[in-house]
Short mmCIF file of C-alpha atoms in Angstrom, two decimals:
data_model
loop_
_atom_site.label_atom_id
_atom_site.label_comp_id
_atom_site.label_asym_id
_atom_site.label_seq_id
_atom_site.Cartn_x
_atom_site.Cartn_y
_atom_site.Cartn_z
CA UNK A 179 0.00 0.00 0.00
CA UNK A 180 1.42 3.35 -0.81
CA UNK A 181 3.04 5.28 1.96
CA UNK A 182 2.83 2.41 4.57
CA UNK A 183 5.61 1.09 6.31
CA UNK A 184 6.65 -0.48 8.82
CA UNK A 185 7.15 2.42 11.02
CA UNK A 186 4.48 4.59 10.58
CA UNK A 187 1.20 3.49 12.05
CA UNK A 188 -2.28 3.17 10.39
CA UNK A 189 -3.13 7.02 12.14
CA UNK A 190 -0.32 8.47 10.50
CA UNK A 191 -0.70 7.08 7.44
CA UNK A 192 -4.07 8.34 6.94
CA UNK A 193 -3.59 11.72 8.10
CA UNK A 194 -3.72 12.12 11.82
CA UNK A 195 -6.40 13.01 13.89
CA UNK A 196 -7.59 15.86 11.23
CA UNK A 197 -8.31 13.11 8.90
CA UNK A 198 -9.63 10.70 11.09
CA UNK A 199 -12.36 13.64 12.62
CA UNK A 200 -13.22 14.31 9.07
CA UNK A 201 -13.77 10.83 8.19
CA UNK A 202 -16.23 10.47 11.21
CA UNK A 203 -17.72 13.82 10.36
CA UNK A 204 -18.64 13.01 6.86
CA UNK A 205 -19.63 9.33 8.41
CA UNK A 206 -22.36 10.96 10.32
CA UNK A 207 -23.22 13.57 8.32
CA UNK A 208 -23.93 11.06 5.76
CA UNK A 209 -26.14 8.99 8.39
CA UNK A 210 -28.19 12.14 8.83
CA UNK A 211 -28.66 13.38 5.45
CA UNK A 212 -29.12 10.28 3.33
CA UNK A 213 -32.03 8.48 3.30
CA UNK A 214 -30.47 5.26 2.95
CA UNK A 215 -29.17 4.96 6.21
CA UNK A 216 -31.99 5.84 8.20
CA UNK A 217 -32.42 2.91 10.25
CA UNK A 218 -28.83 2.91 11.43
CA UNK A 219 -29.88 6.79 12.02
CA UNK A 220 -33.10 5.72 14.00
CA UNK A 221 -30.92 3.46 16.52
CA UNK A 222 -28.78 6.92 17.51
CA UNK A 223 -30.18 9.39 19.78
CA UNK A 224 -31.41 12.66 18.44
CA UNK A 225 -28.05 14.31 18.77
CA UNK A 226 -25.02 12.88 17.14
CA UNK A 227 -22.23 14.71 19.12
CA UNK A 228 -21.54 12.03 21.62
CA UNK A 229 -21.70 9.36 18.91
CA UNK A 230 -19.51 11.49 16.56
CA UNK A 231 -16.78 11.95 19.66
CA UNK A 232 -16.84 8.17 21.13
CA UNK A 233 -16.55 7.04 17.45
CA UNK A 234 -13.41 9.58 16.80
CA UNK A 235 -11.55 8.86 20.66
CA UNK A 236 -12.23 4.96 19.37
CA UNK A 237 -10.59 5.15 15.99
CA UNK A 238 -7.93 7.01 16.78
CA UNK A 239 -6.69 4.50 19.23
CA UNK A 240 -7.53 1.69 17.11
CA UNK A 241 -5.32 3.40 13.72
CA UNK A 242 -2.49 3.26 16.63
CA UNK A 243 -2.61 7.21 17.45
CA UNK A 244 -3.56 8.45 21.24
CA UNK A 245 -5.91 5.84 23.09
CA UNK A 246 -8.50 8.83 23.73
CA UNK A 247 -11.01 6.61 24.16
CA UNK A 248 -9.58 3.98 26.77
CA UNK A 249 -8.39 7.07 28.89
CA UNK A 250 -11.59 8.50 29.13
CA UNK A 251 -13.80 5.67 28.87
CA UNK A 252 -11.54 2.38 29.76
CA UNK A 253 -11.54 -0.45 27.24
CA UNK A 254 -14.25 0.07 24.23
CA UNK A 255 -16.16 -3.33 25.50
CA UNK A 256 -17.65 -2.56 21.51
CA UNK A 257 -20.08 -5.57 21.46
CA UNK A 258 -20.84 -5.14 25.40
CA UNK A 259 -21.74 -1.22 24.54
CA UNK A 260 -23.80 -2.01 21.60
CA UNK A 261 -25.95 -4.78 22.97
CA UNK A 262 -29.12 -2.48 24.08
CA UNK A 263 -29.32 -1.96 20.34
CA UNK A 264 -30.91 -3.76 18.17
CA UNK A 265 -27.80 -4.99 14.93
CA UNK A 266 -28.96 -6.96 12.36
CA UNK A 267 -27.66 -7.37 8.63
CA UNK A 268 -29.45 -4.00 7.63
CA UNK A 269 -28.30 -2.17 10.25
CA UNK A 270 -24.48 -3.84 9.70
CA UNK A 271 -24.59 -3.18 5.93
CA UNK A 272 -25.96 0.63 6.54
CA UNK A 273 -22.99 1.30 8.84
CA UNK A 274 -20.19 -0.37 6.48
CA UNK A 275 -21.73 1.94 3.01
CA UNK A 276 -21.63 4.98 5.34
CA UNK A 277 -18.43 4.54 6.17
CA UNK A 278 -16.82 3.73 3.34
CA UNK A 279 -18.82 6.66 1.36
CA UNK A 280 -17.73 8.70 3.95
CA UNK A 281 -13.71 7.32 3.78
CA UNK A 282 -13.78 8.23 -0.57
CA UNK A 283 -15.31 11.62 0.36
CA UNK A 284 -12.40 12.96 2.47
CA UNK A 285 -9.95 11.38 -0.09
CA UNK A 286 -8.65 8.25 1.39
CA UNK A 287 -6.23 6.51 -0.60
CA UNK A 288 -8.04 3.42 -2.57
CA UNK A 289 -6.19 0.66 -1.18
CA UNK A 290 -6.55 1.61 2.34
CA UNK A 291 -9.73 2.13 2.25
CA UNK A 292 -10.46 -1.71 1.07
CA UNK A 293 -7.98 -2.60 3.86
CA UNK A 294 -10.31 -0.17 6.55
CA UNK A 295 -13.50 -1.72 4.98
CA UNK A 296 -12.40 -6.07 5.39
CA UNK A 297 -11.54 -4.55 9.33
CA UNK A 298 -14.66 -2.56 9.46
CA UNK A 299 -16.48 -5.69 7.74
CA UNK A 300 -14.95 -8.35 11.09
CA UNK A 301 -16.23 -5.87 13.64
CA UNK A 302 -19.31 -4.50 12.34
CA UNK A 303 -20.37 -8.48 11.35
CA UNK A 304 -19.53 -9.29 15.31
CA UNK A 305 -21.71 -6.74 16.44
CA UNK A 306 -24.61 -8.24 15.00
CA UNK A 307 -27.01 -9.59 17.97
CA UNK A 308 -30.62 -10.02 16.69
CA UNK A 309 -31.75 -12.72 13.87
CA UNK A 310 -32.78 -11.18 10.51
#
């Protein structure tokens, strides 16, 4: 993949925490504007803020920048957290489009964005927890 090495974590290579807010920004923007995605939009409260900053604090850490969501929250727990909600396939398959519409709108590179999407794919497919 262009511009990876060995040295130079995932977070770095995709631009540092500018880039990674702007890729959650355009993530839920998306979830709010297009009509698509309202059912993974129903499941969120009526503000996004919290959502948008728990999403950003988690991604940073997990691209191997600062862990700004274990030091404020302790470890993410992800399919603990998300079990009051109801996942299914829909819901899954609205969150993985959003995200990767959101990851070509801010301009990340091709290739890491199909190796963001087969991660994105494991965990969002785990996090399923109700029959279709």
């Amino acid at each position: 993949m262009e511009g990876m090495t060995e040295s130079r974590t995932l977070y770095e290579v995709i631009g540092g925490e500018s880039r990674v807010r702007e890729m959650v920004d355009r993530f839920y923007d998306l979830m709010e504007l297009e009509p698509e995605f309202a059912l993974l939009r129903a499941a969120h409260p009526p503000t996004l803020d919290n959502a948008r900053e728990r999403l950003f604090m988690f991604l940073s850490g997990w691209m191997g920048g600062p862990d700004l969501y274990i030091e404020a929250h302790g470890h993410p727990r992800l399919r603990m957290r998300h079990m009051p909600f109801a996942i299914g396939t829909q819901e899954r398959d609205q969150w993985l489009r959003a995200m990767a519409w959101a990851m070509e709108d801010v301009g990340i590179d091709e290739a890491l964005r199909l190796r963001l999407m087969e991660s994105f794919y494991q965990t969002a497919d785990w996090m399923r927890n109700k029959p279709d």
